Coordinates of C-alpha atoms and ligand atoms in Angstrom, one line a residue:
M1129 CA 99.6 117.9 116.4
T1130 CA 102.5 115.5 116.8
I1131 CA 103.5 112.9 119.2
S1132 CA 107.0 112.2 120.3
I1133 CA 108.2 109.4 122.4
T1134 CA 111.7 109.4 124.0
S1135 CA 113.5 106.4 125.7
L1136 CA 110.2 104.8 126.8
R1137 CA 110.7 101.9 129.2
K1138 CA 108.1 100.0 130.9
E1139 CA 108.9 97.3 133.4
F1140 CA 106.2 95.2 135.2
P1141 CA 107.0 93.4 138.5
V1142 CA 106.7 89.5 138.3
S1143 CA 107.7 86.9 140.6
S1144 CA 111.0 86.3 139.1
G1145 CA 111.8 89.8 139.1
V1146 CA 110.9 92.3 136.5
E1147 CA 109.4 91.9 133.0
V1148 CA 110.7 94.5 130.5
A1149 CA 107.7 95.0 128.2
V1150 CA 109.0 97.9 126.4
D1151 CA 112.8 98.6 126.2
D1152 CA 113.9 102.2 125.3
I1153 CA 111.5 103.0 122.5
N1154 CA 111.8 106.4 120.5
M1155 CA 109.1 107.4 118.0
S1156 CA 107.9 110.4 116.5
I1157 CA 104.8 110.9 114.7
E1158 CA 103.9 113.7 112.4
E1159 CA 100.9 115.7 111.8
G1160 CA 98.1 113.5 110.1
E1161 CA 100.3 110.6 109.8
F1162 CA 99.0 107.0 110.0
I1163 CA 101.6 105.0 112.0
S1164 CA 101.4 101.1 112.5
V1165 CA 103.2 99.3 115.3
V1166 CA 103.4 95.9 114.2
G1167 CA 105.0 92.6 115.8
P1168 CA 104.3 89.3 117.2
S1169 CA 102.2 88.7 120.2
G1170 CA 104.0 89.8 123.6
C1171 CA 106.5 92.2 121.8
G1172 CA 105.3 95.2 123.8
K1173 CA 102.7 96.6 121.4
T1174 CA 99.8 97.2 123.8
T1175 CA 101.9 98.3 126.6
T1176 CA 103.5 101.1 124.4
L1177 CA 99.9 102.3 123.4
R1178 CA 98.6 102.2 127.0
C1179 CA 101.8 104.4 127.9
I1180 CA 100.9 106.7 125.3
A1181 CA 97.3 106.8 126.2
G1182 CA 98.2 107.3 129.9
L1183 CA 96.8 103.9 131.0
E1184 CA 100.1 102.7 132.1
T1185 CA 102.8 104.8 133.9
P1186 CA 106.2 104.5 132.1
T1187 CA 109.1 103.3 134.3
S1188 CA 111.1 105.9 132.4
G1189 CA 111.0 108.1 129.4
E1190 CA 108.8 111.1 128.2
I1191 CA 105.7 111.4 126.0
V1192 CA 105.0 114.6 124.3
I1193 CA 101.6 115.2 122.7
G1194 CA 101.2 118.5 120.5
G1195 CA 104.2 120.1 122.3
E1196 CA 103.0 119.2 125.9
D1197 CA 104.8 116.9 127.9
V1198 CA 101.9 114.5 129.1
T1199 CA 104.1 112.1 130.9
D1200 CA 102.6 112.7 134.2
I1201 CA 99.1 113.7 133.1
P1202 CA 96.1 111.2 133.5
A1203 CA 94.5 109.4 130.7
N1204 CA 91.3 111.5 130.7
K1205 CA 93.1 114.7 130.3
R1206 CA 95.0 113.7 127.3
K1207 CA 92.5 114.3 124.4
L1208 CA 93.1 110.8 122.9
A1209 CA 90.4 108.4 121.5
M1210 CA 91.2 104.7 121.9
M1211 CA 89.7 101.8 120.1
F1212 CA 90.4 98.3 121.2
Q1213 CA 89.8 94.8 119.9
N1214 CA 87.1 93.9 122.3
I1215 CA 84.9 97.2 121.9
A1216 CA 83.0 97.7 124.8
L1217 CA 79.7 99.2 123.8
Y1218 CA 77.4 99.5 126.8
P1219 CA 74.6 96.8 126.1
H1220 CA 71.9 98.7 127.9
M1221 CA 72.3 101.9 125.8
T1222 CA 71.2 102.7 122.4
V1223 CA 73.7 103.2 119.7
E1224 CA 73.2 106.8 120.1
E1225 CA 73.8 106.8 123.7
N1226 CA 76.8 104.8 123.2
I1227 CA 78.2 107.2 120.6
S1228 CA 77.5 110.4 122.5
Y1229 CA 78.7 108.8 126.0
P1230 CA 82.1 110.6 125.9
L1231 CA 80.3 113.9 125.3
K1232 CA 77.8 113.3 128.1
I1233 CA 80.8 112.8 130.5
R1234 CA 82.2 116.0 129.3
G1235 CA 78.7 117.8 130.1
V1236 CA 78.1 118.7 126.7
S1237 CA 74.2 119.6 126.3
R1238 CA 71.7 117.0 125.1
K1239 CA 70.8 118.7 122.0
E1240 CA 74.8 118.8 121.0
Q1241 CA 75.1 115.2 122.1
H1242 CA 72.3 114.3 119.6
Q1243 CA 73.5 116.5 116.8
Q1244 CA 77.0 115.0 117.1
A1245 CA 76.1 111.4 117.5
K1246 CA 73.9 111.8 114.2
E1247 CA 76.8 113.4 112.3
A1248 CA 79.3 110.8 113.4
A1249 CA 76.6 107.9 112.5
E1250 CA 76.3 109.5 109.1
I1251 CA 80.1 109.5 108.6
M1252 CA 79.9 105.8 109.6
Q1253 CA 76.9 105.1 107.3
I1254 CA 74.9 103.8 110.2
P1255 CA 72.3 106.6 110.9
E1256 CA 69.4 104.1 110.8
L1257 CA 70.9 102.1 113.7
L1258 CA 70.8 105.1 116.2
E1259 CA 68.0 103.6 118.3
K1260 CA 69.2 100.0 118.3
H1261 CA 71.0 98.3 121.2
P1262 CA 74.5 96.7 120.6
G1263 CA 73.2 93.4 120.7
E1264 CA 70.9 93.8 117.5
L1265 CA 74.0 94.8 115.5
S1266 CA 76.2 92.7 113.6
G1267 CA 80.0 92.8 114.4
G1268 CA 80.9 95.4 111.5
Q1269 CA 78.0 97.5 112.8
R1270 CA 79.4 97.4 116.3
Q1271 CA 82.7 98.4 115.0
R1272 CA 81.2 101.2 113.2
A1273 CA 79.4 102.4 116.2
A1274 CA 82.8 102.1 118.2
L1275 CA 84.5 104.3 115.3
A1276 CA 81.8 106.9 115.5
R1277 CA 82.1 107.0 119.3
T1278 CA 85.9 107.9 118.8
I1279 CA 85.1 110.5 116.0
V1280 CA 82.6 112.6 118.5
Q1281 CA 85.5 112.8 121.0
D1282 CA 87.2 115.1 118.4
P1283 CA 90.5 113.7 119.6
E1284 CA 94.0 115.0 119.1
A1285 CA 95.1 111.5 118.2
F1286 CA 93.7 108.1 117.7
L1287 CA 94.9 105.2 119.2
M1288 CA 93.9 101.7 117.9
D1289 CA 94.9 98.2 119.4
E1290 CA 94.0 95.4 117.2
P1291 CA 90.5 96.8 116.4
L1292 CA 90.0 94.3 113.7
S1293 CA 91.0 90.9 115.2
D1294 CA 87.8 89.6 116.1
L1295 CA 86.3 90.3 112.5
D1296 CA 86.1 87.8 109.9
A1297 CA 88.3 88.6 106.7
K1298 CA 85.7 90.3 104.5
L1299 CA 84.6 92.4 107.5
K1300 CA 88.3 93.3 108.3
V1301 CA 89.0 94.8 104.8
E1302 CA 85.7 96.8 104.9
I1303 CA 86.5 98.2 108.3
R1304 CA 90.0 98.7 107.5
K1305 CA 88.7 101.1 104.8
E1306 CA 86.3 102.7 107.2
I1307 CA 89.4 103.4 109.5
Q1308 CA 91.3 104.9 106.5
R1309 CA 88.4 107.1 105.4
V1310 CA 88.0 108.5 108.9
H1311 CA 91.7 109.1 109.1
K1312 CA 91.8 111.0 106.0
R1313 CA 88.6 113.0 106.9
V1314 CA 89.7 114.0 110.4
E1315 CA 93.7 114.1 109.6
R1316 CA 94.7 113.5 113.3
P1317 CA 97.8 111.2 113.9
T1318 CA 96.7 107.5 114.5
I1319 CA 98.6 105.0 116.0
Y1320 CA 97.2 101.5 114.8
V1321 CA 98.6 98.4 116.7
T1322 CA 98.5 95.1 115.0
H1323 CA 100.3 91.7 114.7
D1324 CA 99.1 91.4 111.0
Q1325 CA 101.7 92.8 108.8
E1326 CA 99.4 92.9 106.0
E1327 CA 97.2 95.3 107.9
A1328 CA 100.2 97.6 108.7
M1329 CA 101.6 97.3 105.1
T1330 CA 98.2 98.4 103.6
M1331 CA 97.0 101.1 106.0
S1332 CA 100.1 102.9 107.0
D1333 CA 102.4 106.0 106.0
R1334 CA 104.9 104.6 108.1
I1335 CA 105.6 101.3 110.1
F1336 CA 107.4 100.4 113.4
V1337 CA 108.5 96.8 113.8
L1338 CA 108.5 96.0 117.2
N1339 CA 110.3 92.8 118.7
D1340 CA 111.1 91.8 122.1
G1341 CA 110.2 95.4 123.4
Q1342 CA 112.4 97.1 120.9
I1343 CA 112.1 98.8 117.6
E1344 CA 113.8 96.5 114.8
Q1345 CA 113.1 99.1 112.1
R1346 CA 110.9 102.0 111.1
G1347 CA 110.1 103.1 107.5
T1348 CA 107.4 103.1 104.9
P1349 CA 105.7 99.9 103.8
D1350 CA 108.1 100.1 100.6
E1351 CA 111.2 100.6 102.6
L1352 CA 110.3 97.7 105.0
Y1353 CA 109.8 95.3 102.1
S1354 CA 112.6 96.1 99.8
E1355 CA 115.2 97.0 102.5
P1356 CA 114.7 95.0 105.6
K1357 CA 117.5 95.6 108.1
N1358 CA 117.7 92.2 109.5
V1359 CA 116.3 88.6 109.2
F1360 CA 113.6 89.5 111.8
V1361 CA 112.1 92.3 109.8
A1362 CA 112.8 90.3 106.4
G1363 CA 110.9 87.4 107.8
F1364 CA 108.2 89.5 109.4
I1365 CA 107.2 91.6 106.5
G1366 CA 105.6 90.2 103.2
N1367 CA 103.3 87.4 102.7
P1368 CA 104.3 84.6 101.7
S1369 CA 107.5 85.5 103.8
M1370 CA 111.0 85.7 102.6
N1371 CA 113.2 82.5 102.5
F1372 CA 116.3 82.0 104.1
L1373 CA 119.4 79.9 103.6
D1374 CA 122.7 79.6 105.5
G1375 CA 125.8 80.5 103.6
K1376 CA 129.4 81.3 104.2
V1377 CA 131.3 84.2 102.5
V1378 CA 134.1 83.4 100.3
D1379 CA 134.9 87.0 99.1
V1380 CA 133.3 90.2 99.2
N1381 CA 133.9 93.5 97.7
R1382 CA 132.0 96.8 96.9
D1383 CA 129.5 95.7 94.4
S1384 CA 129.8 91.7 94.5
I1385 CA 129.8 88.9 96.9
S1386 CA 130.7 85.2 96.6
I1387 CA 129.0 82.8 99.0
T1388 CA 128.9 79.1 99.3
V1389 CA 125.6 77.5 100.2
E1390 CA 125.4 73.8 100.9
G1391 CA 128.7 73.2 98.7
T1392 CA 127.7 75.5 95.7
Q1393 CA 129.3 78.8 95.3
F1394 CA 127.1 81.8 94.3
D1395 CA 128.5 85.2 92.9
F1396 CA 126.0 87.9 92.8
P1397 CA 125.8 91.7 93.0
A1398 CA 126.0 92.6 96.6
H1399 CA 123.1 93.6 98.7
I1400 CA 124.5 93.3 102.0
V1401 CA 122.9 94.2 105.3
G1402 CA 125.1 94.8 108.2
D1403 CA 128.7 93.8 108.5
V1404 CA 129.8 91.2 106.4
S1405 CA 133.6 89.9 105.5
A1406 CA 135.2 86.9 104.0
G1407 CA 134.8 83.7 106.1
D1408 CA 131.5 85.0 107.8
E1409 CA 128.6 82.9 108.2
V1410 CA 125.7 84.6 106.9
V1411 CA 121.9 84.5 105.9
I1412 CA 120.7 84.7 102.4
G1413 CA 117.3 86.0 102.0
F1414 CA 115.2 85.9 98.9
R1415 CA 111.4 86.5 98.5
P1416 CA 109.3 83.8 96.9
E1417 CA 108.6 86.0 94.0
I1418 CA 112.2 85.8 92.6
V1419 CA 112.4 82.1 92.7
N1420 CA 112.4 80.0 89.6
V1421 CA 111.4 76.4 89.9
Y1422 CA 112.1 73.8 87.3
P1423 CA 110.5 70.3 86.9
D1424 CA 113.9 68.5 86.9
T1425 CA 117.0 68.4 89.1
E1426 CA 119.4 69.8 86.5
Q1427 CA 118.3 73.3 85.5
G1428 CA 118.4 75.1 88.7
D1429 CA 121.2 75.8 91.3
L1430 CA 119.8 73.9 94.2
T1431 CA 117.3 70.9 94.5
G1432 CA 114.5 69.7 96.6
D1433 CA 111.1 68.0 96.6
L1434 CA 108.1 69.9 95.7
S1435 CA 105.8 69.2 98.7
L1436 CA 103.0 71.5 97.9
V1437 CA 101.5 73.4 95.2
E1438 CA 98.8 76.0 95.8
R1439 CA 96.9 78.1 93.6
I1440 CA 96.7 82.0 94.4
G1441 CA 95.0 83.7 91.6
D1442 CA 97.0 83.5 88.5
R1443 CA 100.0 82.4 90.2
V1444 CA 100.9 79.1 92.2
L1445 CA 102.9 79.0 95.4
A1446 CA 105.2 76.1 95.2
T1447 CA 106.7 74.8 98.6
I1448 CA 110.0 72.9 98.2
D1449 CA 111.2 70.6 101.0
R1450 CA 114.8 70.5 101.8
P1451 CA 117.1 69.2 104.5
S1452 CA 117.7 72.8 105.8
G1453 CA 114.1 73.7 105.6
E1454 CA 111.4 74.8 103.3
V1455 CA 111.6 77.1 100.3
R1456 CA 108.7 78.9 98.8
A1457 CA 108.2 80.2 95.3
T1458 CA 105.5 81.9 93.6
V1459 CA 105.6 81.0 89.9
S1460 CA 103.5 81.2 86.9
A1461 CA 100.5 78.8 87.0
D1462 CA 101.6 77.6 83.5
N1463 CA 104.6 75.9 85.1
P1464 CA 104.3 72.1 84.8
L1465 CA 104.9 71.2 88.4
D1466 CA 103.7 68.0 90.2
E1467 CA 103.6 67.6 94.0
G1468 CA 105.8 64.9 95.2
E1469 CA 108.4 65.2 92.4
P1470 CA 112.0 66.2 92.7
V1471 CA 112.7 70.0 91.4
S1472 CA 115.4 72.4 91.3
F1473 CA 115.3 76.3 91.7
S1474 CA 117.2 79.0 91.2
F1475 CA 116.7 82.7 92.0
D1476 CA 117.1 86.2 90.4
Y1477 CA 120.6 87.2 92.0
S1478 CA 119.9 90.9 91.9
G1479 CA 117.1 90.3 94.5
L1480 CA 119.2 88.4 97.1
H1481 CA 119.8 89.9 100.5
V1482 CA 122.9 89.0 102.6
F1483 CA 122.3 89.4 106.5
D1484 CA 125.1 89.3 109.0
R1485 CA 124.4 86.9 111.7
R1486 CA 123.6 88.8 115.0
Ligands
LIG2078 P1 101.6 92.7 122.8 O1 100.4 93.7 122.9 O2 102.7 93.1 121.8 O3 101.2 91.5 122.5 P2 102.2 93.4 125.6 O4 102.4 94.9 125.6 O5 100.7 93.1 125.9 O6 102.4 92.8 124.1 O7 103.1 92.7 126.6 C1 104.6 92.6 126.4 C2 105.0 91.9 127.3 O8 104.8 92.6 128.7 C3 104.6 90.5 127.5 O9 105.8 89.7 127.9 C4 103.6 90.5 128.6 O10 103.6 89.2 129.1 C5 104.0 91.4 129.7 N1 103.1 92.3 130.2 C6 102.0 93.1 129.8 N2 101.3 93.5 130.8 C7 101.8 93.0 132.0 C8 101.4 93.1 133.2 N3 100.4 94.1 133.5 N4 102.1 92.4 134.1 C9 103.2 91.6 133.9 N5 103.6 91.6 132.6 C10 102.9 92.1 131.7
LIG2079 MG1 98.4 93.5 122.7

């Protein structure tokens, strides 16, 4: 079972003309893969998923599921299970009736419905809830019931649209693990839509980063983190996010680059993304992990005012205010840093990214 999406485009008519929600998306998802589609609100994630599900008709493009072109096949014939943010469990039905509902619609015998609902409830560790009504369940239990309902459908693929966004932080992590457990067990391709890069980074085999209806980059979590292809992906993936400074290229060759930033020249090993030559305005990106902060204005390369020091585990997150914007650094908690004081900072040059300005 694989899913392949070719040149998918979806326009919506709006009063001012058309809104292009999805603009020429290509994706291919392998057998058993867990894929996340991640991007900011309004970038086209839900529309993409709804097209795959058959709930929207693409303006153009092709969707092939398990070798079959399903572009013109209605949603109920696509053998996919969907899970949404607002899980609609039917309030007047018991948990068991909710879980087995897709089987009832298919005309499966009552005995078989009961058997499968029980098995799915056991997988989700909620067998004791089968006789209860959704109103009697906690948020996490409802989510487990909803997952059980997708399991009984024995779908060819799972499609999930921000299924965790209404849960508190602790439940998020718990249900995240459940989703991964179900995925490992059934080994069906799963497309998981989220605006939360952390969810995508922790759950996925591969991630598609969407922005403004288009795919900015695709790759494994590691690839997106260590080799972002542009400023958008670099800024979106990773928490706390990458820092950026504007610079101008003085000289560039195969293995090193010289750049001036606010009057200071830096020479470092080239890690260039895109097309960069001498004289170009560029963006230098560096993650908070590679920044060193000094409690004086002399030792580092650039200066600023330490506006905030937040403890995270055995590290602190230091925010440095500068005329051109904030720089954030995660440094050892032993570092003697005081909020409100002038500081200087430098970075590990081997970890700098240079992005061309698009
Ligand atoms: P996401 O799920 O990433 O937040 P959506 O796929 O919901 O994004 O929306 C993508 C874009 O398409 C947005 O600009 C949204 O306003 C627009 N859009 C989505 N659905 C419709 C619709 N039915 N009619 C008009 N515009 C829509
Ligand atoms: Mg959405």
